[in-house]
C-alpha cells in the first residue's frame, strides 16, 4: 500500500495504478484543457470510490485490471463535482491546494468540470468488458450523476432547523446524503461488481454496501469541522453557507434550549462564518451531539459491511470493510 | 413539418416527436431538478442536432425511431452547454426567455447543466440498438463533449486581432469553431449513421457533412449581430465579451486602415458593449466583410452536402441538405 488511504489497508499498488491512469489520461496533449484536467485529478485525494470499484470487481471474483477504466471514470465524476462545488460554495482551497476556480477562474472551472464529466464516459467506453456490461456501467454512472445533482438541489432547499421540526429536518438531511454521496458510492460498487462478472444479486449486495458507506462518509464528513484535531477541507465552508448538517441538526434535536437557540442564531445568517462556526461548535459539543453523530456513522458502517462475507473474494471483501471503516473515521 | 425549423423542410412530425420526448423525460418527478431541466429543454429551439441525427439514421436506411433516444441526448448535450455558457457569458436571455442562470441563479444553473449532461448518457444507454453500437454512440458524444469544452477554452484564449496577424487569428477562429460547434454536429451525424445500421464509410461521410454544417452554422451565428433584421440571441453578447469573431477578423484583414483601427479599438475593452458593437458593425459592413463572410458560410454548406447523394435514403439526404442550408441562412 502506498499510503494514499491508510496503513490499515493491505499493501497493494492499486492506488498507484489509479493515480498513474488519472494523470496519463490528460498527458497526451499539452493544451490548456488537459492542463486544467490534470491539475484537478492530480490533487492528492483518498481515491475511495475507484478503490471501492476495483475491490468490488475482485470481491465477485473478477480482475482489478478490467475495472481500471471505470475506476478512473468514477474518480473523474467525483472530481468534476468537486470542481463545480467549489464554484458554488466559493471555496478557494481543495485538497491543500488552490481549487480549480481559485487557480483558473470561474469560467474555466465550469468548462474544466464539464470536460471531466464528458471524459468519464469516454473512459468507461474504453473498458474491455463485454459491451452490454460496459453499457450498464454507463447507465449506473449517468443515473448516479443525476442523483448527485438532485442531492445538491435538495441541499440548497434545506431549511434551517426550527422548533418542532428537527425530525423532518433530519429526514431531509438523509435524503440529501443518500443522493449527494450515497448514489455515487453505490454506483461505483455496482459498476465494479458488473465489470467483475458478478451476478445481479452480488451487484445489489455491493450496491447496498456502497450506499451505506457513502452515507456514513457524508455523516463523518459533516462531523469533521467539530473534531478537535484535523486538517484539509476548510472548516468554515458549510458554516459560511449556513448548511444545517447532521451534527448541527442532532444538536438542535437533543440539546437544551440554549443549544437549540445557538443553532438557530448561528444559521440565521446574521453572523460572520467564524462566529457561526464557533456557535455551532458550542452547540454540537455541549449537547452531546458529537458523540451521537459519531456513533451513528459507525452504525452505518456496521450495516454496510454486514453481508460482505457472502462474497467469494475474501481479500477484496476485507479491503472493502477497511475502506468503510476509514470512511467513518478519518481526519480529512 | 410543424414549423420548428422552416417551411423549406419537408413536412413531418419529427420535431414534435423530439420535443415531446424531451419534455416527457423530465416530467416523471415533480422535484426542482426536473423542473429546471424541463425549463431548459422546453425552450423553443431549432432542434438542428437531433433532427440531423434522425435524418442521418434514415439516410443510411435505418429507422428514425431507434435514433430517438440519442436525438434526445444530443439536444441535452447542446442545451447543457448553453446553460453553462450563459453563466460564463453573463447572458440573461436565451431563446426569448430568461436564461436558466437568470431564472434560477448561478449555483442552480451549474447543477442543472450538470444534470442534463449526466442524463444525456442515461438517455443514450436506453437505446434499443445493439449494445456495441450504443456504446460507440456514448463514445462519440463523450469525445464531442470534450472537444466542445476544448473549443470554449481555445475561444477564451483567442487574442484580439493586431497588425500583421490576421491570418493566424483566422486559423485560431476555425480551430474554435471546429471544436466548439463542428464536433457536436459531427457526432450527431455519426451517431445517427451508426444507430441506423450504416457502414463505417457512411458514418464518416455523414460525420464530414455534420462537421462542415456545424462550422457553417458557427460562421453564420457570428454574422447574426451584423445582419440588418433579426431576432433572438442578444446582439451584444460576443461584443461585450470582446470576442474576435469571424466577420470581425475578416473586416480586420480585408478592410482599410480605418476599419482595422475600428476593430482594434472596439476589442480593446475601453468601450461599453453597445459602443463596441456599433464600431464593429461599422468595420464589418464598411469593409465588405459581411458579404465575404456570408459567401464563406455558403461555401461550407456546399462542401457539407457534396456527397449526400451517395446515401441510400434520398428523402432523408434531402432533409439533411435542407438543414445545412438553414444552418447558414437563418434569422436566429
PDB file of C-alpha atoms in Angstrom, chain A residues 52-226:
ATOM      1  CA  UNK A  52     -14.036   0.512  -3.909  1.00  0.00           C
ATOM      2  CA  UNK A  53     -14.892  -0.096  -7.541  1.00  0.00           C
ATOM      3  CA  UNK A  54     -11.791  -2.205  -8.102  1.00  0.00           C
ATOM      4  CA  UNK A  55     -12.239  -4.092  -4.845  1.00  0.00           C
ATOM      5  CA  UNK A  56     -15.876  -4.787  -5.762  1.00  0.00           C
ATOM      6  CA  UNK A  57     -14.738  -6.323  -9.055  1.00  0.00           C
ATOM      7  CA  UNK A  58     -12.304  -8.540  -7.197  1.00  0.00           C
ATOM      8  CA  UNK A  59     -14.788  -9.385  -4.453  1.00  0.00           C
ATOM      9  CA  UNK A  60     -17.015 -11.104  -7.020  1.00  0.00           C
ATOM     10  CA  UNK A  61     -14.058 -12.978  -8.478  1.00  0.00           C
ATOM     11  CA  UNK A  62     -13.164 -10.596 -11.315  1.00  0.00           C
ATOM     12  CA  UNK A  63      -9.891  -8.851 -12.071  1.00  0.00           C
ATOM     13  CA  UNK A  64      -8.949  -5.345 -10.965  1.00  0.00           C
ATOM     14  CA  UNK A  65      -7.466  -4.622 -14.403  1.00  0.00           C
ATOM     15  CA  UNK A  66     -10.730  -4.838 -16.300  1.00  0.00           C
ATOM     16  CA  UNK A  67     -12.192  -2.368 -13.794  1.00  0.00           C
ATOM     17  CA  UNK A  68      -9.432   0.238 -14.125  1.00  0.00           C
ATOM     18  CA  UNK A  69     -11.058   2.423 -16.846  1.00  0.00           C
ATOM     19  CA  UNK A  70     -14.273   2.596 -14.807  1.00  0.00           C
ATOM     20  CA  UNK A  71     -12.231   3.339 -11.671  1.00  0.00           C
ATOM     21  CA  UNK A  72     -10.656   6.274 -13.490  1.00  0.00           C
ATOM     22  CA  UNK A  73     -14.140   7.314 -14.608  1.00  0.00           C
ATOM     23  CA  UNK A  74     -15.673   7.308 -11.133  1.00  0.00           C
ATOM     24  CA  UNK A  75     -12.864   9.459  -9.793  1.00  0.00           C
ATOM     25  CA  UNK A  76     -13.422  11.848 -12.703  1.00  0.00           C
ATOM     26  CA  UNK A  77     -17.068  12.083 -11.771  1.00  0.00           C
ATOM     27  CA  UNK A  78     -16.184  12.822  -8.158  1.00  0.00           C
ATOM     28  CA  UNK A  79     -13.534  15.406  -9.065  1.00  0.00           C
ATOM     29  CA  UNK A  80     -15.830  17.098 -11.608  1.00  0.00           C
ATOM     30  CA  UNK A  81     -18.451  17.502  -8.891  1.00  0.00           C
ATOM     31  CA  UNK A  82     -15.842  18.981  -6.534  1.00  0.00           C
ATOM     32  CA  UNK A  83     -14.669  21.440  -9.198  1.00  0.00           C
ATOM     33  CA  UNK A  84     -18.222  22.694  -9.664  1.00  0.00           C
ATOM     34  CA  UNK A  85     -18.995  22.540  -5.932  1.00  0.00           C
ATOM     35  CA  UNK A  86     -16.086  24.837  -5.179  1.00  0.00           C
ATOM     36  CA  UNK A  87     -17.565  27.408  -7.556  1.00  0.00           C
ATOM     37  CA  UNK A  88     -20.981  27.126  -5.917  1.00  0.00           C
ATOM     38  CA  UNK A  89     -19.591  27.320  -2.387  1.00  0.00           C
ATOM     39  CA  UNK A  90     -16.903  29.886  -3.188  1.00  0.00           C
ATOM     40  CA  UNK A  91     -14.227  27.572  -1.778  1.00  0.00           C
ATOM     41  CA  UNK A  92     -10.718  28.647  -2.734  1.00  0.00           C
ATOM     42  CA  UNK A  93      -8.944  25.633  -1.326  1.00  0.00           C
ATOM     43  CA  UNK A  94      -9.283  21.954  -2.135  1.00  0.00           C
ATOM     44  CA  UNK A  95      -7.076  19.105  -1.026  1.00  0.00           C
ATOM     45  CA  UNK A  96      -4.483  21.520   0.352  1.00  0.00           C
ATOM     46  CA  UNK A  97      -4.102  23.499  -2.893  1.00  0.00           C
ATOM     47  CA  UNK A  98      -5.969  26.343  -4.601  1.00  0.00           C
ATOM     48  CA  UNK A  99      -9.243  24.990  -6.013  1.00  0.00           C
ATOM     49  CA  UNK A 100      -9.617  24.959  -9.799  1.00  0.00           C
ATOM     50  CA  UNK A 101     -11.837  28.037  -9.674  1.00  0.00           C
ATOM     51  CA  UNK A 102      -9.326  29.883  -7.486  1.00  0.00           C
ATOM     52  CA  UNK A 103      -6.440  28.841  -9.737  1.00  0.00           C
ATOM     53  CA  UNK A 104      -8.015  29.260 -13.192  1.00  0.00           C
ATOM     54  CA  UNK A 105     -11.136  31.358 -12.592  1.00  0.00           C
ATOM     55  CA  UNK A 106     -14.847  30.518 -12.519  1.00  0.00           C
ATOM     56  CA  UNK A 107     -15.430  30.359 -16.289  1.00  0.00           C
ATOM     57  CA  UNK A 108     -12.558  27.960 -16.864  1.00  0.00           C
ATOM     58  CA  UNK A 109     -13.566  25.874 -13.843  1.00  0.00           C
ATOM     59  CA  UNK A 110     -17.080  25.423 -15.227  1.00  0.00           C
ATOM     60  CA  UNK A 111     -15.614  24.216 -18.525  1.00  0.00           C
ATOM     61  CA  UNK A 112     -12.950  22.032 -16.879  1.00  0.00           C
ATOM     62  CA  UNK A 113     -15.596  20.332 -14.749  1.00  0.00           C
ATOM     63  CA  UNK A 114     -17.750  19.721 -17.823  1.00  0.00           C
ATOM     64  CA  UNK A 115     -14.792  18.243 -19.687  1.00  0.00           C
ATOM     65  CA  UNK A 116     -14.038  15.842 -16.826  1.00  0.00           C
ATOM     66  CA  UNK A 117     -17.649  14.867 -16.826  1.00  0.00           C
ATOM     67  CA  UNK A 118     -17.720  14.114 -20.546  1.00  0.00           C
ATOM     68  CA  UNK A 119     -14.378  12.381 -20.387  1.00  0.00           C
ATOM     69  CA  UNK A 120     -15.521   9.966 -17.708  1.00  0.00           C
ATOM     70  CA  UNK A 121     -17.943   8.454 -20.200  1.00  0.00           C
ATOM     71  CA  UNK A 122     -15.171   8.241 -22.787  1.00  0.00           C
ATOM     72  CA  UNK A 123     -13.077   6.415 -20.185  1.00  0.00           C
ATOM     73  CA  UNK A 124     -15.860   3.957 -19.351  1.00  0.00           C
ATOM     74  CA  UNK A 125     -16.491   3.249 -23.011  1.00  0.00           C
ATOM     75  CA  UNK A 126     -12.869   2.113 -23.336  1.00  0.00           C
ATOM     76  CA  UNK A 127     -13.445  -0.793 -20.938  1.00  0.00           C
ATOM     77  CA  UNK A 128     -12.548  -4.217 -22.284  1.00  0.00           C
ATOM     78  CA  UNK A 129     -15.613  -5.884 -20.712  1.00  0.00           C
ATOM     79  CA  UNK A 130     -18.498  -7.022 -22.959  1.00  0.00           C
ATOM     80  CA  UNK A 131     -20.397  -4.027 -24.476  1.00  0.00           C
ATOM     81  CA  UNK A 132     -23.610  -4.992 -22.668  1.00  0.00           C
ATOM     82  CA  UNK A 133     -21.796  -4.795 -19.325  1.00  0.00           C
ATOM     83  CA  UNK A 134     -19.997  -1.562 -20.161  1.00  0.00           C
ATOM     84  CA  UNK A 135     -23.282  -0.018 -21.217  1.00  0.00           C
ATOM     85  CA  UNK A 136     -24.807  -0.983 -17.872  1.00  0.00           C
ATOM     86  CA  UNK A 137     -21.908   0.823 -16.187  1.00  0.00           C
ATOM     87  CA  UNK A 138     -22.524   3.917 -18.333  1.00  0.00           C
ATOM     88  CA  UNK A 139     -26.105   3.846 -17.146  1.00  0.00           C
ATOM     89  CA  UNK A 140     -25.063   3.411 -13.470  1.00  0.00           C
ATOM     90  CA  UNK A 141     -22.757   6.435 -13.618  1.00  0.00           C
ATOM     91  CA  UNK A 142     -25.226   8.571 -15.570  1.00  0.00           C
ATOM     92  CA  UNK A 143     -28.011   7.914 -13.081  1.00  0.00           C
ATOM     93  CA  UNK A 144     -25.707   8.403 -10.093  1.00  0.00           C
ATOM     94  CA  UNK A 145     -24.605  11.713 -11.596  1.00  0.00           C
ATOM     95  CA  UNK A 146     -28.206  12.881 -11.852  1.00  0.00           C
ATOM     96  CA  UNK A 147     -28.805  11.741  -8.254  1.00  0.00           C
ATOM     97  CA  UNK A 148     -25.744  13.670  -7.140  1.00  0.00           C
ATOM     98  CA  UNK A 149     -27.159  16.808  -8.773  1.00  0.00           C
ATOM     99  CA  UNK A 150     -30.533  16.107  -7.179  1.00  0.00           C
ATOM    100  CA  UNK A 151     -28.795  15.881  -3.789  1.00  0.00           C
ATOM    101  CA  UNK A 152     -27.179  19.256  -4.340  1.00  0.00           C
ATOM    102  CA  UNK A 153     -30.501  20.839  -5.219  1.00  0.00           C
ATOM    103  CA  UNK A 154     -32.181  19.227  -2.201  1.00  0.00           C
ATOM    104  CA  UNK A 155     -29.359  20.550  -0.040  1.00  0.00           C
ATOM    105  CA  UNK A 156     -29.840  24.075  -1.333  1.00  0.00           C
ATOM    106  CA  UNK A 157     -33.539  23.791  -0.463  1.00  0.00           C
ATOM    107  CA  UNK A 158     -32.932  22.651   3.140  1.00  0.00           C
ATOM    108  CA  UNK A 159     -34.476  24.988   5.618  1.00  0.00           C
ATOM    109  CA  UNK A 160     -32.776  25.940   8.899  1.00  0.00           C
ATOM    110  CA  UNK A 161     -33.920  23.899  11.888  1.00  0.00           C
ATOM    111  CA  UNK A 162     -36.757  25.448  13.811  1.00  0.00           C
ATOM    112  CA  UNK A 163     -38.646  24.477  16.930  1.00  0.00           C
ATOM    113  CA  UNK A 164     -40.754  21.384  16.435  1.00  0.00           C
ATOM    114  CA  UNK A 165     -39.336  20.198  13.138  1.00  0.00           C
ATOM    115  CA  UNK A 166     -35.965  18.588  13.984  1.00  0.00           C
ATOM    116  CA  UNK A 167     -37.342  15.241  12.873  1.00  0.00           C
ATOM    117  CA  UNK A 168     -38.282  16.246   9.348  1.00  0.00           C
ATOM    118  CA  UNK A 169     -35.022  18.201   9.061  1.00  0.00           C
ATOM    119  CA  UNK A 170     -33.079  15.005   9.826  1.00  0.00           C
ATOM    120  CA  UNK A 171     -35.122  13.190   7.204  1.00  0.00           C
ATOM    121  CA  UNK A 172     -34.257  15.911   4.695  1.00  0.00           C
ATOM    122  CA  UNK A 173     -30.629  15.551   5.664  1.00  0.00           C
ATOM    123  CA  UNK A 174     -30.560  11.846   4.892  1.00  0.00           C
ATOM    124  CA  UNK A 175     -32.347  12.468   1.592  1.00  0.00           C
ATOM    125  CA  UNK A 176     -29.517  14.817   0.690  1.00  0.00           C
ATOM    126  CA  UNK A 177     -26.774  12.460   1.872  1.00  0.00           C
ATOM    127  CA  UNK A 178     -28.209   9.481   0.005  1.00  0.00           C
ATOM    128  CA  UNK A 179     -28.351  11.385  -3.276  1.00  0.00           C
ATOM    129  CA  UNK A 180     -25.326  13.615  -2.955  1.00  0.00           C
ATOM    130  CA  UNK A 181     -22.918  10.983  -1.650  1.00  0.00           C
ATOM    131  CA  UNK A 182     -24.536   7.567  -1.341  1.00  0.00           C
ATOM    132  CA  UNK A 183     -25.545   7.320  -5.009  1.00  0.00           C
ATOM    133  CA  UNK A 184     -22.021   7.540  -6.397  1.00  0.00           C
ATOM    134  CA  UNK A 185     -20.568   5.131  -3.840  1.00  0.00           C
ATOM    135  CA  UNK A 186     -23.376   2.749  -4.744  1.00  0.00           C
ATOM    136  CA  UNK A 187     -22.750   3.157  -8.475  1.00  0.00           C
ATOM    137  CA  UNK A 188     -19.015   2.590  -8.014  1.00  0.00           C
ATOM    138  CA  UNK A 189     -19.642  -0.693  -6.237  1.00  0.00           C
ATOM    139  CA  UNK A 190     -22.330  -1.854  -8.643  1.00  0.00           C
ATOM    140  CA  UNK A 191     -20.071  -0.985 -11.586  1.00  0.00           C
ATOM    141  CA  UNK A 192     -17.214  -2.953 -10.075  1.00  0.00           C
ATOM    142  CA  UNK A 193     -19.470  -5.951  -9.464  1.00  0.00           C
ATOM    143  CA  UNK A 194     -20.792  -5.875 -13.045  1.00  0.00           C
ATOM    144  CA  UNK A 195     -17.338  -5.462 -14.586  1.00  0.00           C
ATOM    145  CA  UNK A 196     -16.001  -8.268 -12.401  1.00  0.00           C
ATOM    146  CA  UNK A 197     -18.658 -10.591 -13.834  1.00  0.00           C
ATOM    147  CA  UNK A 198     -20.766 -10.674 -10.670  1.00  0.00           C
ATOM    148  CA  UNK A 199     -24.406 -11.692 -10.548  1.00  0.00           C
ATOM    149  CA  UNK A 200     -27.308  -9.251 -10.211  1.00  0.00           C
ATOM    150  CA  UNK A 201     -27.567 -10.317  -6.537  1.00  0.00           C
ATOM    151  CA  UNK A 202     -23.896  -9.605  -5.914  1.00  0.00           C
ATOM    152  CA  UNK A 203     -24.204  -6.219  -7.630  1.00  0.00           C
ATOM    153  CA  UNK A 204     -27.157  -5.444  -5.373  1.00  0.00           C
ATOM    154  CA  UNK A 205     -25.303  -6.566  -2.233  1.00  0.00           C
ATOM    155  CA  UNK A 206     -22.296  -4.448  -3.165  1.00  0.00           C
ATOM    156  CA  UNK A 207     -24.545  -1.556  -4.138  1.00  0.00           C
ATOM    157  CA  UNK A 208     -26.057  -1.628  -0.644  1.00  0.00           C
ATOM    158  CA  UNK A 209     -22.576  -1.721   0.856  1.00  0.00           C
ATOM    159  CA  UNK A 210     -21.655   1.318  -1.263  1.00  0.00           C
ATOM    160  CA  UNK A 211     -24.825   3.159  -0.385  1.00  0.00           C
ATOM    161  CA  UNK A 212     -24.376   2.782   3.389  1.00  0.00           C
ATOM    162  CA  UNK A 213     -20.650   3.510   3.201  1.00  0.00           C
ATOM    163  CA  UNK A 214     -21.385   6.650   1.210  1.00  0.00           C
ATOM    164  CA  UNK A 215     -23.936   7.874   3.725  1.00  0.00           C
ATOM    165  CA  UNK A 216     -21.509   7.084   6.580  1.00  0.00           C
ATOM    166  CA  UNK A 217     -18.844   9.009   4.705  1.00  0.00           C
ATOM    167  CA  UNK A 218     -21.133  12.028   4.433  1.00  0.00           C
ATOM    168  CA  UNK A 219     -22.123  11.789   8.092  1.00  0.00           C
ATOM    169  CA  UNK A 220     -18.489  11.735   9.116  1.00  0.00           C
ATOM    170  CA  UNK A 221     -17.638  14.497   6.637  1.00  0.00           C
ATOM    171  CA  UNK A 222     -20.144  16.736   8.372  1.00  0.00           C
ATOM    172  CA  UNK A 223     -18.533  15.908  11.712  1.00  0.00           C
ATOM    173  CA  UNK A 224     -15.047  16.978  10.659  1.00  0.00           C
ATOM    174  CA  UNK A 225     -15.399  20.697  11.483  1.00  0.00           C
ATOM    175  CA  UNK A 226     -16.320  19.702  15.053  1.00  0.00           C
TER     176      UNK A 226
END
